[in-house]
Coordinates of C-alpha atoms in Angstrom, one line a residue:
D15 CA -26.1 55.1 71.1
G16 CA -27.3 51.6 71.5
Y17 CA -23.8 50.2 70.7
F18 CA -22.2 52.6 73.2
C19 CA -24.7 51.5 75.9
I20 CA -23.8 47.8 75.2
N21 CA -20.1 48.6 75.5
V22 CA -20.7 50.4 78.8
L23 CA -22.7 47.5 80.1
E24 CA -20.2 44.9 79.0
G25 CA -17.4 47.0 80.6
Q26 CA -19.3 47.2 83.9
A27 CA -20.1 43.5 83.7
E28 CA -16.5 42.6 83.0
V29 CA -15.3 44.8 85.8
N30 CA -17.9 43.3 88.2
G31 CA -17.1 39.8 86.7
N32 CA -20.8 39.1 86.2
W33 CA -21.8 37.9 82.6
T34 CA -25.4 37.4 81.6
P35 CA -26.1 34.7 79.0
Q36 CA -27.2 37.3 76.4
E37 CA -24.0 39.4 76.9
K38 CA -21.8 36.3 76.8
A39 CA -23.3 35.2 73.4
L40 CA -23.1 38.7 72.0
H41 CA -19.4 38.9 73.0
E42 CA -18.5 35.6 71.3
A43 CA -20.3 36.6 68.1
R44 CA -18.3 39.8 67.9
L45 CA -15.0 37.9 68.4
K46 CA -15.8 35.5 65.5
A47 CA -16.7 38.3 63.2
K48 CA -13.5 40.2 64.0
A49 CA -11.4 37.0 63.3
K50 CA -13.0 36.5 59.9
R51 CA -12.2 40.1 58.9
R52 CA -8.6 39.7 60.0
L53 CA -8.3 36.5 57.9
R54 CA -9.6 38.1 54.8
K55 CA -7.2 41.1 55.1
S56 CA -4.2 38.8 55.5
S57 CA -5.1 36.6 52.5
S58 CA -5.6 39.7 50.2
R59 CA -2.1 41.1 51.1
N60 CA -0.2 37.9 50.4
S61 CA -1.7 35.6 47.7
T62 CA 1.1 33.0 48.1
S63 CA 0.7 32.6 51.8
E64 CA -1.9 30.4 53.4
S65 CA -3.6 30.9 56.7
F66 CA -3.8 27.9 58.9
S67 CA -5.9 27.4 62.0
E68 CA -4.5 26.2 65.2
S69 CA -5.2 22.6 64.2
G70 CA -2.9 23.0 61.1
E71 CA -5.7 22.9 58.5
V72 CA -6.3 25.4 55.7
A73 CA -8.7 28.0 56.9
G74 CA -12.0 28.3 55.1
G75 CA -11.8 24.9 53.5
D76 CA -12.5 21.2 54.1
P77 CA -9.5 19.1 53.6
H78 CA -11.6 16.0 52.8
S79 CA -13.6 17.9 50.1
P80 CA -12.2 17.9 46.5
K81 CA -13.3 21.6 46.2
G82 CA -11.3 22.5 49.2
K83 CA -7.9 21.3 47.9
V84 CA -5.6 23.6 46.1
N85 CA -4.9 22.6 42.5
T86 CA -1.4 23.5 41.6
N87 CA -1.9 22.8 37.9
D88 CA -4.9 25.2 37.6
R89 CA -4.1 28.0 35.1
K90 CA -6.6 30.4 36.7
S91 CA -5.3 33.1 38.9
R92 CA -5.4 32.2 42.6
T93 CA -5.1 35.8 43.7
G94 CA -8.8 36.4 43.0
K95 CA -8.0 39.4 40.9
G96 CA -8.1 37.9 37.4
R97 CA -11.1 37.4 35.1
G98 CA -10.6 33.7 34.6
L99 CA -9.2 34.0 31.0
P100 CA -6.4 31.7 29.8
K101 CA -2.9 33.0 30.0
K102 CA -1.2 34.7 27.0
G103 CA -4.6 34.9 25.2
G104 CA -4.5 31.2 24.4
A105 CA -1.1 31.5 22.6
G106 CA 1.1 30.0 25.3
G107 CA 1.8 26.4 26.2
K108 CA 4.4 23.8 25.5
G109 CA 5.8 23.7 22.0
V110 CA 3.8 26.9 20.9
W111 CA 5.6 29.9 19.5
G112 CA 2.8 32.3 19.8
A113 CA -0.7 33.2 18.5
A114 CA -1.7 32.4 15.0
G115 CA -0.7 35.1 12.6
M116 CA 1.8 36.7 14.9
V117 CA 4.9 38.1 13.1
Y118 CA 8.1 38.4 15.0
E119 CA 10.6 41.1 14.0
D120 CA 14.3 40.7 14.0
E121 CA 15.8 41.3 17.4
E122 CA 18.9 43.4 17.7
P123 CA 21.8 41.8 19.5
D124 CA 22.0 42.9 23.1
I125 CA 25.4 44.4 24.1
H126 CA 24.9 43.3 27.7
D127 CA 24.3 39.7 26.6
P128 CA 27.2 37.5 28.0
N129 CA 27.5 35.7 24.6
Y130 CA 27.7 39.0 22.6
D131 CA 30.7 39.2 20.3
E132 CA 31.2 42.3 18.4
S133 CA 33.5 40.7 15.8
Y134 CA 30.8 38.2 14.7
Q135 CA 28.0 40.7 14.2
G136 CA 26.6 41.1 10.7
D137 CA 24.7 38.9 8.2
T138 CA 24.5 35.3 9.2
V139 CA 25.3 32.8 6.4
Y140 CA 24.3 29.1 6.8
E141 CA 26.2 26.5 4.8
T142 CA 26.1 22.7 4.8
V143 CA 29.4 21.5 6.0
V144 CA 30.4 18.0 4.8
P145 CA 33.1 16.4 7.0
E146 CA 36.3 15.2 5.2
I147 CA 36.4 11.5 4.4
D148 CA 38.9 9.6 6.4
E149 CA 41.5 7.6 4.4
K150 CA 40.2 4.3 5.8
E151 CA 36.6 5.1 4.6
L152 CA 37.7 6.4 1.2
E153 CA 37.9 3.0 -0.4
K154 CA 34.5 2.0 0.9
M155 CA 32.9 5.2 -0.6
V156 CA 34.8 5.1 -3.9
N157 CA 34.4 1.4 -4.9
P158 CA 30.6 1.4 -5.4
I159 CA 30.9 4.6 -7.5
V160 CA 33.5 3.0 -9.8
Q161 CA 31.7 -0.3 -10.0
E162 CA 28.4 1.4 -11.0
Y163 CA 30.3 3.5 -13.6
F164 CA 31.5 0.3 -15.2
E165 CA 27.8 -0.6 -15.7
H166 CA 26.4 2.8 -17.0
G167 CA 29.6 4.5 -18.3
D168 CA 28.3 8.0 -17.5
T169 CA 31.2 10.2 -16.4
K170 CA 28.9 13.1 -15.5
E171 CA 27.2 11.1 -12.8
V172 CA 30.6 10.2 -11.3
Q173 CA 31.5 13.9 -11.2
M174 CA 28.2 14.7 -9.5
L175 CA 28.8 12.0 -6.9
L176 CA 32.3 13.1 -6.2
K177 CA 31.2 16.7 -5.6
E178 CA 28.9 15.5 -2.8
L179 CA 32.0 13.9 -1.1
N180 CA 34.6 15.9 0.7
L181 CA 37.7 14.0 -0.4
G182 CA 40.0 16.7 0.9
Q183 CA 43.7 16.0 0.6
H184 CA 43.0 12.4 -0.5
K185 CA 41.3 13.5 -3.7
Y186 CA 44.1 12.2 -5.9
E187 CA 43.6 8.6 -4.5
F188 CA 40.3 8.3 -6.4
S189 CA 42.3 7.9 -9.7
S190 CA 44.6 5.3 -8.2
L191 CA 41.6 3.3 -6.8
A192 CA 39.8 3.5 -10.2
V193 CA 42.8 2.2 -12.1
S194 CA 43.4 -0.6 -9.5
L195 CA 39.8 -1.8 -9.9
S196 CA 40.0 -1.7 -13.7
L197 CA 43.2 -3.9 -13.7
E198 CA 41.2 -6.7 -12.1
G199 CA 38.3 -6.2 -14.7
K200 CA 37.9 -6.4 -18.4
A201 CA 39.5 -4.5 -21.2
S202 CA 36.2 -2.5 -21.6
H203 CA 36.6 -1.4 -17.9
R204 CA 40.1 -0.1 -18.5
E205 CA 38.8 1.8 -21.6
L206 CA 36.1 3.4 -19.4
T207 CA 38.6 4.3 -16.7
S208 CA 40.9 6.0 -19.3
R209 CA 37.9 8.1 -20.5
L210 CA 36.9 8.9 -16.9
L211 CA 40.4 10.2 -16.1
S212 CA 40.3 12.3 -19.3
D213 CA 37.0 13.9 -18.3
L214 CA 38.0 14.5 -14.7
S215 CA 41.3 16.1 -15.7
G216 CA 41.2 19.9 -15.3
K217 CA 37.7 19.8 -13.8
M218 CA 38.1 18.0 -10.5
L219 CA 41.7 16.7 -10.7
S220 CA 44.8 18.6 -11.9
Q221 CA 47.8 17.2 -13.7
S222 CA 49.9 17.3 -10.6
E223 CA 47.2 15.3 -8.7
M224 CA 47.0 12.8 -11.5
G225 CA 50.8 12.5 -11.5
R226 CA 50.7 11.8 -7.8
A227 CA 48.1 9.1 -8.3
F228 CA 50.2 7.3 -10.9
D229 CA 53.3 7.7 -8.8
K230 CA 51.5 5.8 -6.0
M231 CA 50.5 3.1 -8.5
L232 CA 54.1 2.6 -9.5
K233 CA 55.1 2.1 -5.9
E234 CA 52.3 -0.4 -5.3
L235 CA 53.1 -2.6 -8.3
P236 CA 54.8 -5.3 -6.2
D237 CA 51.4 -5.8 -4.4
L238 CA 49.3 -5.4 -7.6
I239 CA 51.1 -8.2 -9.5
L240 CA 49.9 -10.7 -6.8
D241 CA 46.4 -10.4 -8.1
T242 CA 47.1 -9.2 -11.6
P243 CA 50.4 -10.6 -13.1
D244 CA 50.1 -8.3 -16.1
A245 CA 49.8 -5.2 -14.0
P246 CA 53.1 -3.6 -15.1
Q247 CA 52.2 -3.7 -18.8
M248 CA 48.7 -2.5 -18.1
L249 CA 49.9 0.4 -16.0
G250 CA 52.3 1.3 -18.7
Q251 CA 49.4 1.5 -21.2
F252 CA 47.4 3.6 -18.7
I253 CA 50.4 6.0 -18.5
A254 CA 50.8 6.2 -22.3
R255 CA 47.0 6.8 -22.8
A256 CA 47.0 9.5 -20.0
I257 CA 49.9 11.4 -21.6
A258 CA 48.3 11.2 -25.0
D259 CA 45.0 12.5 -23.5
H260 CA 46.9 15.4 -21.7
V261 CA 45.9 13.9 -18.3
L262 CA 49.6 13.7 -17.4
H263 CA 52.3 16.1 -18.3
M264 CA 54.5 15.3 -21.3
S265 CA 57.6 15.3 -19.0
F266 CA 56.1 12.6 -16.7
L267 CA 58.4 9.9 -17.9
D268 CA 61.5 12.1 -17.9
C269 CA 61.2 12.5 -14.1
Y270 CA 61.9 8.8 -13.6
K271 CA 64.9 8.3 -15.8
G272 CA 67.7 6.8 -13.8
K273 CA 65.7 7.0 -10.5
V274 CA 63.7 3.8 -10.5
D275 CA 65.0 0.8 -8.6
C276 CA 61.9 -1.4 -8.8
E277 CA 61.9 -3.8 -11.7
H278 CA 58.2 -3.8 -12.1
A279 CA 58.1 0.0 -12.3
R280 CA 60.8 0.0 -15.0
V281 CA 58.7 -2.5 -17.0
A282 CA 55.6 -0.2 -16.8
L283 CA 57.6 3.0 -17.7
D284 CA 59.3 1.2 -20.7
R285 CA 56.0 0.0 -21.9
A286 CA 54.6 3.6 -21.9
A287 CA 57.7 4.9 -23.6
V288 CA 57.4 2.3 -26.4
L289 CA 53.8 3.1 -27.0
L290 CA 54.4 6.8 -27.1
S291 CA 57.2 6.4 -29.6
M292 CA 55.1 4.2 -31.9
K293 CA 52.1 6.5 -31.7
R294 CA 53.9 9.8 -31.8
E295 CA 51.9 11.2 -34.7
M296 CA 48.6 10.3 -33.1
V297 CA 46.8 12.7 -30.9
R298 CA 45.1 10.0 -28.8
L299 CA 45.9 6.3 -28.2
D300 CA 42.3 5.3 -28.7
N301 CA 43.1 1.7 -29.5
V302 CA 45.4 1.0 -26.6
W303 CA 42.6 -1.1 -24.9
G304 CA 40.8 -2.0 -28.1
V305 CA 37.1 -1.4 -28.7
G306 CA 35.2 -3.3 -26.0
G307 CA 31.9 -5.1 -26.0
G308 CA 28.9 -3.7 -27.8
L309 CA 31.0 -0.8 -29.1
R310 CA 32.3 -3.0 -31.9
P311 CA 30.6 -2.9 -35.3
V312 CA 28.4 -5.9 -36.1
K313 CA 30.4 -6.7 -39.2
H314 CA 33.6 -6.8 -37.1
L315 CA 32.0 -9.1 -34.6
I316 CA 30.8 -11.5 -37.3
K317 CA 34.3 -11.5 -38.8
E318 CA 35.9 -12.3 -35.4
M319 CA 33.5 -15.2 -34.8
N320 CA 34.1 -16.7 -38.2
L321 CA 37.8 -16.5 -37.6
L322 CA 37.4 -18.1 -34.1
L323 CA 35.4 -21.0 -35.6
K324 CA 37.9 -21.6 -38.4
E325 CA 40.9 -21.6 -36.0
Y326 CA 39.0 -24.1 -33.9
L327 CA 38.4 -26.4 -36.8
I328 CA 42.2 -26.4 -37.5
S329 CA 43.5 -26.6 -33.9
G330 CA 40.6 -28.3 -32.1
D331 CA 41.4 -26.3 -28.9
V332 CA 38.1 -25.7 -27.1
S333 CA 39.6 -23.7 -24.2
E334 CA 41.2 -21.2 -26.7
A335 CA 37.9 -20.8 -28.5
E336 CA 36.2 -20.2 -25.2
H337 CA 38.8 -17.6 -24.2
C338 CA 38.4 -15.8 -27.5
L339 CA 34.6 -15.7 -27.2
R340 CA 34.9 -14.3 -23.7
D341 CA 37.2 -11.6 -24.8
L342 CA 34.6 -10.3 -27.3
E343 CA 32.4 -9.4 -24.3
V344 CA 29.1 -9.7 -26.3
P345 CA 26.9 -12.2 -24.5
H346 CA 23.9 -10.7 -26.2
F347 CA 25.4 -11.6 -29.6
H348 CA 26.3 -15.3 -29.0
H349 CA 23.5 -16.4 -31.2
E350 CA 25.6 -15.3 -34.1
L351 CA 28.3 -17.8 -33.1
V352 CA 25.7 -20.6 -33.0
Y353 CA 24.3 -19.6 -36.4
E354 CA 27.8 -19.5 -38.0
A355 CA 28.8 -22.8 -36.5
V356 CA 25.7 -24.6 -37.9
V357 CA 26.1 -23.0 -41.3
M358 CA 29.7 -24.2 -41.4
V359 CA 28.5 -27.8 -40.6
L360 CA 26.0 -27.5 -43.5
E361 CA 28.7 -26.3 -45.9
S362 CA 31.4 -28.7 -44.8
K363 CA 32.2 -32.1 -46.4
G364 CA 32.4 -35.2 -44.2
D365 CA 31.5 -35.8 -40.5
T366 CA 34.6 -34.2 -38.9
A367 CA 33.2 -30.7 -38.8
T368 CA 29.8 -32.0 -37.5
H369 CA 31.3 -33.7 -34.5
M370 CA 33.8 -30.9 -33.7
M371 CA 31.1 -28.2 -33.8
M372 CA 28.8 -30.4 -31.7
K373 CA 31.7 -30.7 -29.1
L374 CA 32.3 -27.0 -29.2
L375 CA 28.6 -26.1 -28.6
Q376 CA 28.4 -28.7 -25.9
S377 CA 31.3 -27.2 -24.1
F378 CA 29.8 -23.7 -24.3
W379 CA 26.5 -25.0 -23.1
K380 CA 27.9 -26.8 -20.1
T381 CA 30.0 -23.9 -19.0
G382 CA 27.1 -21.5 -19.3
L383 CA 28.8 -19.3 -21.8
I384 CA 25.9 -19.7 -24.2
T385 CA 22.5 -19.5 -22.7
V386 CA 19.3 -21.4 -23.7
D387 CA 17.9 -18.3 -25.4
Q388 CA 21.0 -17.7 -27.4
M389 CA 21.2 -21.3 -28.5
N390 CA 17.6 -21.5 -29.5
R391 CA 17.8 -18.2 -31.4
G392 CA 20.9 -19.3 -33.3
F393 CA 19.3 -22.6 -34.4
Q394 CA 16.0 -20.9 -35.3
R395 CA 17.8 -18.5 -37.6
V396 CA 19.2 -21.5 -39.5
Y397 CA 15.7 -23.0 -39.6
D398 CA 14.3 -19.9 -41.2
E399 CA 17.0 -19.5 -43.8
L400 CA 17.2 -23.3 -44.6
P401 CA 15.3 -22.9 -47.9
E402 CA 17.8 -20.3 -49.2
I403 CA 20.8 -22.3 -47.9
S404 CA 19.4 -25.4 -49.8
L405 CA 20.0 -23.5 -53.1
D406 CA 23.7 -23.7 -52.5
V407 CA 23.8 -26.9 -50.5
P408 CA 21.2 -29.4 -52.0
H409 CA 21.5 -31.8 -49.1
A410 CA 21.1 -29.1 -46.4
H411 CA 17.9 -30.6 -45.0
S412 CA 19.3 -34.0 -44.4
I413 CA 22.5 -32.7 -42.9
M414 CA 20.5 -30.4 -40.7
E415 CA 18.4 -33.3 -39.4
T416 CA 21.4 -35.4 -38.7
F417 CA 23.2 -32.5 -36.8
V418 CA 20.1 -31.7 -34.8
D419 CA 19.6 -35.3 -33.7
L420 CA 23.2 -35.5 -32.7
C421 CA 23.0 -32.3 -30.7
Y422 CA 19.8 -33.5 -29.0
Q423 CA 21.5 -36.9 -28.1
E424 CA 24.4 -35.0 -26.5
S425 CA 22.0 -32.7 -24.5
V426 CA 23.1 -29.5 -26.4
I427 CA 19.5 -28.5 -27.5
T428 CA 16.1 -29.2 -26.1
K429 CA 13.4 -31.5 -27.4
Q430 CA 11.2 -28.6 -28.5
L431 CA 14.1 -27.2 -30.6
R432 CA 14.7 -30.6 -32.2
D433 CA 11.0 -31.0 -33.1
A434 CA 11.0 -27.5 -34.6
C435 CA 13.6 -28.5 -37.2
P436 CA 11.9 -28.4 -40.7
S437 CA 12.0 -31.5 -42.9
R438 CA 11.4 -31.5 -46.6
G439 CA 8.9 -34.1 -47.9
R440 CA 10.1 -36.5 -50.5
K441 CA 7.8 -38.2 -53.0
R442 CA 8.6 -41.2 -55.2
F443 CA 6.8 -42.3 -58.3
V444 CA 4.9 -45.6 -58.6
S445 CA 7.3 -48.5 -59.0
E446 CA 6.6 -52.2 -59.7
G447 CA 5.0 -54.1 -56.9
D448 CA 3.8 -50.9 -55.1
G449 CA 0.1 -51.5 -55.9
G450 CA -0.2 -48.2 -57.8
M451 CA 0.2 -46.0 -54.6
I452 CA 2.4 -42.9 -54.4
K453 CA 4.9 -43.2 -51.6
T454 CA 6.0 -40.3 -49.4

């Protein structure tokens, strides 16, 4: 009733145009309350919209206050309806798959997915795809494998490394590259290459691929002889060994009869034909490259070194002796040559053998063919066996001292090695005029 009376009074005052101070203050208070109610209703209907006053500032907040500014990075709900909890129960955020312990089930492909393809549906199999090696990169990849094989000689490791490479249609070129590298190496390298081809045949390379590789080698002979003049003969030995090891087909040579124009290729094929005709009864041409390096028996090496030294004493050719010693490929056994040379000096008559052997050891020392360790070891062996040698050679100690002094003067041995040379003490009985003293 009081509210109705006030309204009636205000209406009469508005009509009459007369406002009392109390009525005017009451009217302004009612207008402000009505505006606040309208502002709250509009903000609750649209949380994304903002109410601005006539001055352009956000209603209900101080633009200069940090609490009045809207923080766009705040994860709390700005609608006023949430409870202030973090989104996704704390399992969201950048780089996070979900809450701890959450298990995801397999999702069925969606037919309405634009990337859906019915023909590719089913079990997914993941495989490691190795790109095929380009022909230009093949040599860079194969050369280290072959060079390491020459050091360890393990064919199984080579097979394992080749399986990791995708040689593709250039697979046959591995054989030709291995043979080319062995032509520039030692006889032991060529023996290892023949064994490698034998082990790879039937496992990683077929007879047709091996034949294709040797056919390429025959065509490249004019270029190979520039670095290796004996390439035609060596390639012929490779072909003969490959046929004997069943790496190549028995009819490989028959395919070239009357069809070869290159002179070097004919030399290689003739060499292979001669070897096969001589070794027809043998299953394998195992000795086509000889037995290389440490694979030789010790007795055989000693015999070869004795023969080398005897031929040198006859011919006096130091370069030929050096060539023969290098061909033995046993740098760890060179102390045997030093031992045999010194023993020959002790057993020889005259000074000719002494000076020749000194000259030979001096040449081996200067060229680095015989190392300090091998030289010292050879002389030390003679020092240790000198008492036994003296039984057959009575003057062995004096000859040894003379030869050691000569080698030291020519810088063949060190001072420590010269001082280590044993000397036999000689006593003389008392003679007239010695004053009764025993001389040593």
